[in-house]
XYZ file of C-alpha atoms in Angstrom:
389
model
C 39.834 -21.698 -62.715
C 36.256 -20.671 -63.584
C 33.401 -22.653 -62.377
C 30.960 -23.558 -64.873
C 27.261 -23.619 -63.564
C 26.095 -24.875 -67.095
C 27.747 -28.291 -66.711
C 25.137 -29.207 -63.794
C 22.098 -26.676 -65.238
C 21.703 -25.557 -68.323
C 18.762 -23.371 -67.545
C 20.285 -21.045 -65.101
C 19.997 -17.613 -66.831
C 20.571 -15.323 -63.480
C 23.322 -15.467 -61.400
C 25.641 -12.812 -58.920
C 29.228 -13.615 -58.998
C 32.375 -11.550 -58.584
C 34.904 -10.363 -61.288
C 37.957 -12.257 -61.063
C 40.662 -10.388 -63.650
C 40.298 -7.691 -66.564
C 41.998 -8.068 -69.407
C 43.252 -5.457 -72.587
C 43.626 -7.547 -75.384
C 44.129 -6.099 -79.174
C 40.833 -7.930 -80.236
C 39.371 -6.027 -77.108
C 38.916 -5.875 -73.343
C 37.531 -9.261 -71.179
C 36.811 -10.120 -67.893
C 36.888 -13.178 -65.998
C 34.048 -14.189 -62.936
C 34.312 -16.716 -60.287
C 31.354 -18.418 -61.780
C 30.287 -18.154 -65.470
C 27.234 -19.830 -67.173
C 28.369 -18.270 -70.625
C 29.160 -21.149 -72.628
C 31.968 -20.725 -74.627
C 31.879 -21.524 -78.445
C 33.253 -24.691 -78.881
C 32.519 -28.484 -80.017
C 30.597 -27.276 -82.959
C 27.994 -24.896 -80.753
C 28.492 -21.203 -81.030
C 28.853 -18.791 -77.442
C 26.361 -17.319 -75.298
C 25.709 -13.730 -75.048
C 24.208 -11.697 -72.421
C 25.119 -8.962 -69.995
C 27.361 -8.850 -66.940
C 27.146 -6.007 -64.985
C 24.393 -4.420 -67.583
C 26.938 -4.405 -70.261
C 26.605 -6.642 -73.083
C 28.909 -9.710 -73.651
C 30.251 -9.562 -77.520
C 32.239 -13.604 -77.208
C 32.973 -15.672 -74.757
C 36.047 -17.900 -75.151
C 37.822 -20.875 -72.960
C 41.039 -20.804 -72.255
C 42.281 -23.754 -70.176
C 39.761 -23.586 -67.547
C 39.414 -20.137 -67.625
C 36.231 -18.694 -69.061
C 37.145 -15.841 -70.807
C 34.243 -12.346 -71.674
C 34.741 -10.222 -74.357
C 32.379 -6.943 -73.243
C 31.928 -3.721 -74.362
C 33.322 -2.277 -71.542
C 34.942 -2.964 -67.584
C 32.028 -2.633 -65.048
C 32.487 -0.635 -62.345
C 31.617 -2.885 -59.555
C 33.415 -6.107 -58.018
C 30.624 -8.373 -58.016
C 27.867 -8.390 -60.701
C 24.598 -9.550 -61.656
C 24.636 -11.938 -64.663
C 22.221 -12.651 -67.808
C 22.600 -15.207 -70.449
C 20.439 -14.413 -73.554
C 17.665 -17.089 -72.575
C 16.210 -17.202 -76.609
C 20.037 -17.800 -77.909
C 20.767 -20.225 -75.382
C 17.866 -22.581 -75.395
C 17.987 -22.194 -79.350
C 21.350 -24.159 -79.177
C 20.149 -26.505 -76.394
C 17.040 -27.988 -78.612
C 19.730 -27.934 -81.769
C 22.849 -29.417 -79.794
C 20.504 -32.135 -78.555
C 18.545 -32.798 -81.650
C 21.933 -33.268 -83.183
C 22.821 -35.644 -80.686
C 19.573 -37.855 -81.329
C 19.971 -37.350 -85.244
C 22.875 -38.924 -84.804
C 22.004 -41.463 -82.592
C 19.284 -42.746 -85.217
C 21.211 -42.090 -88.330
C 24.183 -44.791 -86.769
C 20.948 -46.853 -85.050
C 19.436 -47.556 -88.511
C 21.791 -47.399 -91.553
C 25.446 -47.086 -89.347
C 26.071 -43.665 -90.754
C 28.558 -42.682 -88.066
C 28.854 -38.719 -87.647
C 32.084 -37.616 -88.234
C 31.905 -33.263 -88.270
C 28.771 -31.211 -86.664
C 27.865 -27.233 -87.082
C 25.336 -25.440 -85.459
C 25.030 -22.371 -87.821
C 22.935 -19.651 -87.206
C 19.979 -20.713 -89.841
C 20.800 -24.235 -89.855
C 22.736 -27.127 -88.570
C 24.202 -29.886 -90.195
C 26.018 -33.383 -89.341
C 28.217 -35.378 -92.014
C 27.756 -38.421 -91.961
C 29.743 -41.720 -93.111
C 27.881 -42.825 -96.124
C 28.234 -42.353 -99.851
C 24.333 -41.633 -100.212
C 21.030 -41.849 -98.201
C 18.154 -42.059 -100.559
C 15.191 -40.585 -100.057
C 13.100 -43.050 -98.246
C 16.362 -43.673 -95.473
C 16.095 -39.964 -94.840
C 12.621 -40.081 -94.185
C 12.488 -42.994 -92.055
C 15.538 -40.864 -89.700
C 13.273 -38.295 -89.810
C 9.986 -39.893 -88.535
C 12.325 -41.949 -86.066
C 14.124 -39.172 -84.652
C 10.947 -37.226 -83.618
C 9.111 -40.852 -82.965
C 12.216 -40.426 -79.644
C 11.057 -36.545 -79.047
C 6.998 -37.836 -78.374
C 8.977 -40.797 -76.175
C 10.249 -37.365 -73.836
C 13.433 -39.685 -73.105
C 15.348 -37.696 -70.025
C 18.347 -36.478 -70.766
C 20.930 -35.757 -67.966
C 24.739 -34.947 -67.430
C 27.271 -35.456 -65.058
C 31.037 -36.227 -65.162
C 32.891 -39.735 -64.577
C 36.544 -40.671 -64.032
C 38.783 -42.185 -67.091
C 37.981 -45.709 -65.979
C 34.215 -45.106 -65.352
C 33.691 -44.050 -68.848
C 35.797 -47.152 -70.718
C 33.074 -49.061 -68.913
C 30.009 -46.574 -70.813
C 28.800 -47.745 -74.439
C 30.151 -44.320 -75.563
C 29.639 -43.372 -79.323
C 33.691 -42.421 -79.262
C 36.414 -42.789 -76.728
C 36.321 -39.897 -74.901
C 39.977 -37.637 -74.768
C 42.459 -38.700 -71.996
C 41.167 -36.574 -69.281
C 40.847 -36.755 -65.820
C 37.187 -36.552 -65.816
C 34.730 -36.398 -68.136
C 31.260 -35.089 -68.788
C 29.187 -37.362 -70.271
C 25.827 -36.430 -71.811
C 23.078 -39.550 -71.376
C 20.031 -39.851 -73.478
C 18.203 -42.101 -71.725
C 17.737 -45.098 -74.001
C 19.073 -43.869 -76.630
C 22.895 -43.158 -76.409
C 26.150 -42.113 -74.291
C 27.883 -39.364 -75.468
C 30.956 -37.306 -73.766
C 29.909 -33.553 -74.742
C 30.557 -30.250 -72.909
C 27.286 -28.643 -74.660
C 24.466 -27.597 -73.185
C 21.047 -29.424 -73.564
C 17.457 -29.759 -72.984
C 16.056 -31.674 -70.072
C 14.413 -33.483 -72.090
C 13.918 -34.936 -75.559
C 10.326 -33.582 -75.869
C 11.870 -29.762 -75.557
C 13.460 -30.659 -78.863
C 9.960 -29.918 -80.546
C 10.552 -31.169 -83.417
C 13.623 -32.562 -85.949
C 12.910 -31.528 -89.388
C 15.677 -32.510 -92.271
C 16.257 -29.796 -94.865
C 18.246 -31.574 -97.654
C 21.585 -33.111 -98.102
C 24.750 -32.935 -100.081
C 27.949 -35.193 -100.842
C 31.215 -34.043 -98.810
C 34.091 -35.584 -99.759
C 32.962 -38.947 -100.016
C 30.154 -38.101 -96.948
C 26.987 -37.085 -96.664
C 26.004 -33.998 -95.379
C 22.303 -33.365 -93.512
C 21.235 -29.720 -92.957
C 18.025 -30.200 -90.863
C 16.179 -27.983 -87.838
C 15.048 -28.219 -84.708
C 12.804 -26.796 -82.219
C 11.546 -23.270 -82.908
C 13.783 -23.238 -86.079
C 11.666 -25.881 -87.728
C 8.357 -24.493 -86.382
C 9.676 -21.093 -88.170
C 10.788 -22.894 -91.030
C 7.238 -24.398 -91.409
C 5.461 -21.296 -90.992
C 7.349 -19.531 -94.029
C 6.676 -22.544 -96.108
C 3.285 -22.043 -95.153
C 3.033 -18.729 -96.130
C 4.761 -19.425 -99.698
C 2.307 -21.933 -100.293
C -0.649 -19.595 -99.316
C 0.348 -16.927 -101.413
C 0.741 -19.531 -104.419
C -2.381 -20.786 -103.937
C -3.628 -17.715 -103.679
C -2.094 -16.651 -106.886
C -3.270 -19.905 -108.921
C -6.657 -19.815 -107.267
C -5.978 -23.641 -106.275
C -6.564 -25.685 -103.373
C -3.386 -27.337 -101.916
C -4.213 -30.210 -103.358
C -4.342 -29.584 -106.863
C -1.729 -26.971 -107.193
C 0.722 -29.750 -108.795
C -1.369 -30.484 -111.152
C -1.859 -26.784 -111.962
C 1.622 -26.043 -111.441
C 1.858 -28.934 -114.428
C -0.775 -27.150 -116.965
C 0.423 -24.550 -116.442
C 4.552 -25.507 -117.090
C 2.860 -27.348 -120.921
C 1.121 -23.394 -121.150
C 4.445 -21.976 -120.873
C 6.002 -24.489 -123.202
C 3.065 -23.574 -125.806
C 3.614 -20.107 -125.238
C 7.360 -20.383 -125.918
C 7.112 -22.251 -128.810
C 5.159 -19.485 -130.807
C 6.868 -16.603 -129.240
C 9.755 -18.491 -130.943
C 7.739 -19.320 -134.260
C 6.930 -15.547 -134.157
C 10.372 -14.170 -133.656
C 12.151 -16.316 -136.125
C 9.773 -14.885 -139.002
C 10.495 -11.596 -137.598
C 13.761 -12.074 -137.682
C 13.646 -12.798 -141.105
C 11.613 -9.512 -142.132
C 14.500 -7.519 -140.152
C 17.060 -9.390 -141.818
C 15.678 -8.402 -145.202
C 15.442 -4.678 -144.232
C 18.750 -4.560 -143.122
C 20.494 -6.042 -146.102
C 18.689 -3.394 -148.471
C 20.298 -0.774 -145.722
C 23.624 -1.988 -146.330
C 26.119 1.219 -147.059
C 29.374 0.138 -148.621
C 30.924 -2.455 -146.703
C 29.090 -2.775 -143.264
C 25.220 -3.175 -142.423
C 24.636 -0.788 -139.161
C 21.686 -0.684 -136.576
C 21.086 0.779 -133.197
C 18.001 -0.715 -131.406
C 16.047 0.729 -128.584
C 15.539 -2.835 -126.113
C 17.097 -6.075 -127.975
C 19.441 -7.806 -125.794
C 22.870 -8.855 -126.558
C 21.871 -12.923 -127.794
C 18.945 -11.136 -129.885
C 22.018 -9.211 -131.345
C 24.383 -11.735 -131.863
C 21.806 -14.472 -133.558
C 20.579 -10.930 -136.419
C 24.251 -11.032 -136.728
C 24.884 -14.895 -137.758
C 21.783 -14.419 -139.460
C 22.919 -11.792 -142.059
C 26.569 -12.758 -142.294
C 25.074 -16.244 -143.693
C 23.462 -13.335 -146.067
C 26.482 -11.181 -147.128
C 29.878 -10.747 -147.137
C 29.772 -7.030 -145.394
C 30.751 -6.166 -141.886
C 27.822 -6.546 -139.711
C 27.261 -3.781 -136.556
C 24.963 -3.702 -134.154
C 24.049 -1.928 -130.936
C 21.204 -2.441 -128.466
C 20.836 0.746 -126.146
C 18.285 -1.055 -123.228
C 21.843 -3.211 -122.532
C 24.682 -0.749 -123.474
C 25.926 -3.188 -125.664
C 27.751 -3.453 -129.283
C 28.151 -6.680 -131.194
C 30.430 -7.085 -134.811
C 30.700 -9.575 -136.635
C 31.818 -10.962 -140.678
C 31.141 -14.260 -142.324
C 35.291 -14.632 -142.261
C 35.589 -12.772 -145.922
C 37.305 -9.760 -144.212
C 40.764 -9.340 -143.129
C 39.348 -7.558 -139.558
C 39.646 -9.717 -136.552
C 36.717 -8.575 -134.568
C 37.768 -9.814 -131.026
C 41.453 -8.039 -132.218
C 39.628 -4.965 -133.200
C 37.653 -4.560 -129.784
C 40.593 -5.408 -127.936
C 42.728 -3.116 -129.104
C 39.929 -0.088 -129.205
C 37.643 -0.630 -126.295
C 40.126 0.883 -123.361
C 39.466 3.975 -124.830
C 35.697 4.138 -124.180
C 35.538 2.150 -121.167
C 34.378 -0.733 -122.668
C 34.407 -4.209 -121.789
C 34.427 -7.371 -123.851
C 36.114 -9.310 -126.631
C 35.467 -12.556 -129.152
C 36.689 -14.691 -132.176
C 37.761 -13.136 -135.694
C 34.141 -13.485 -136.730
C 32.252 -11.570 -134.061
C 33.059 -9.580 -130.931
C 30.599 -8.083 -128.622
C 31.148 -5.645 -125.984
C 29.517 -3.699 -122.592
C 29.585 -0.205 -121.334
C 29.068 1.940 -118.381
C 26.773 4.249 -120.367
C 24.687 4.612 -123.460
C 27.270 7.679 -124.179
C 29.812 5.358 -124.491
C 28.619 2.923 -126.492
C 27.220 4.981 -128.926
C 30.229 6.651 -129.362
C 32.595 3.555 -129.562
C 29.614 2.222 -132.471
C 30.265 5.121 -134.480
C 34.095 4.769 -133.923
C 33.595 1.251 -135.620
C 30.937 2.435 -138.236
C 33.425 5.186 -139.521
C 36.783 2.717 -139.663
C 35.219 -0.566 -140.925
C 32.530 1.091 -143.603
């Protein structure tokens, strides 16, 4: 059995203990200690790291009630001086217990029981028992949630027989145990939890909700607490500068900036558009008086592939030859007929483009296709220029 200092104090990073069994394992080599503040991933929170002995602990795993190590390598020495990663660990202290007061307000004010919790390593995220929370619920979780961190409710743990906790307003029945840890935020809830958590709720900082998305008939939150939000703030910060920056707008105007200048684009667009269909028509015309026997053929030097294929439906609505064109900015080739030719284009390709390591394919009426090099298209267009024509 391996006693676990983190039940009774989470913020014990420094500790001598003695190594009680090395083990070879195929995933690697572990050690267990007498005493081991490592938590172990588990109950949606992810493992400590640190170093025992000066060598650095890779996972941490339980295993009964034995705390297994996962480290790079056996120290020498019988007893050893341990070191939990201080910035990793209190990270999943202010997220385990922000989750734990997210939740507590999220069943407090709409009875959106949390049913699944993960403490990733950007984000976290609860799902909750709803079909939706609209956008004025969310906020009001929010501004209640952190309206408990200013409150600095104490939060405290400490373990209680079978019967002691039936008599606890517990937000689940706890697992049939002999004892269990129970997690109390003063005032606020009862949980049984064997996390590890802040003191208090004023070292969660601050709760900030991200966005949310249905999960099978749920709702999931992805939110951030503590030094994650205050990060997340500060790069949101910095976005915002730099657009400002680039629209040479105050804060408060850039929506209505952002807004002229969305109806600029849509001006812009519109005669680009105007502009390219009548050029489109001049090309159109030049190509038709280029037509050689039974196929119209053009290489350009940047069109993309949807500027090819509308110039084809454009002149095979024009003529009844085969229609071939190539763009080499893309590496692409594009044929296509108004349906008075016996070819099946997508057939054709099909059958051809293997041996020029071409990839693609279409209807009868028009097939396009991509290559790995210029080289190779060109040579698979003049392929198709000399058998169509």
């Amino acid at each position: 059995m391996t006693t676990r200092p983190y039940f009774d104090d989470a913020y014990l990073t420094h500790w001598t203990t003695r190594i009680k069994d090395k083990l070879e394992r195929e995933d690697g080599i572990y050690v267990v200690l007498e005493e081991s503040a490592f938590y172990p991933h588990g109950g949606g929170q992810p493992n400590d790291t640190g170093r025992i002995g000066g060598i650095p602990v890779l996972d941490v795993i339980s295993e009964g009630d034995v705390v297994l190590h996962k480290v790079e390598r056996f120290p020498e020495e019988a007893e050893v001086r341990c070191e939990i990663d201080w910035d990793r660990r209190f990270d999943h202290m202010q997220q385990h217990s922000g989750q734990h007061l997210l939740s507590a307000v999220c069943r407090e004010l709409y009875e959106a029981i949390t049913v699944s919790f993960h403490l990733g390593e950007d984000y976290c995220t609860i799902d909750v028992e709803r079909p939706e929370l609209s956008a004025e619920q969310l906020e009001a979780i929010e501004r209640e949630a952190n309206r408990h961190i200013y409150l600095n409710h104490k939060i405290s743990s400490y373990f209680v027989t079978q019967e002691e906790a039936s008599r606890l307003p517990l937000v689940k029945p706890p697992k049939a145990v002999d004892r269990v840890r129970i997690v109390e935020m003063e005032d606020v809830e009862y949980n049984g939890c064997g996390g590890t958590h802040v003191a208090a709720t004023g070292a969660i900082g601050i709760i900030k909700l991200l966005k949310t998305e249905k999960q099978k008939g749920n709702v999931r939150i992805f939110f951030k607490c503590g030094y994650r939000a205050l990060r997340e703030f500060q790069e949101q910060q910095h976005i915002l500068a730099t657009i400002t920056a680039k629209l040479k707008t105050g804060r408060d105007s850039i929506l209505e900036r952002l807004d002229k200048w969305e109806d600029e684009q849509k001006r812009l667009q519109r005669e680009y558009d105007t502009l390219k269909e009548a050029m489109d028509e001049v090309t159109v015309s030049e190509l038709l008086e280029k037509r050689e026997g039974g196929i119209i053929a053009q290489i350009y030097a940047d069109k993309s592939l949807k500027d090819l294929q509308s110039l084809a439906q454009k002149l095979t609505a024009q003529t009844d030859a085969a229609v071939l064109l190539a763009t080499e900015a893309e590496q692409k080739v594009v044929l296509a007929h108004n349906g008075s030719l016996s070819l099946s284009c997508g057939a054709f390709f099909k059958e051809h483009l293997s041996a020029y390591g071409g990839k693609g394919g279409g209807s009868d009426k028009l097939a396009q296709a991509g290559f790995s090099s210029w080289a190779d298209a060109l040579a698979f267009y003049e392929f198709v220029k000399q058998t169509v024509s």
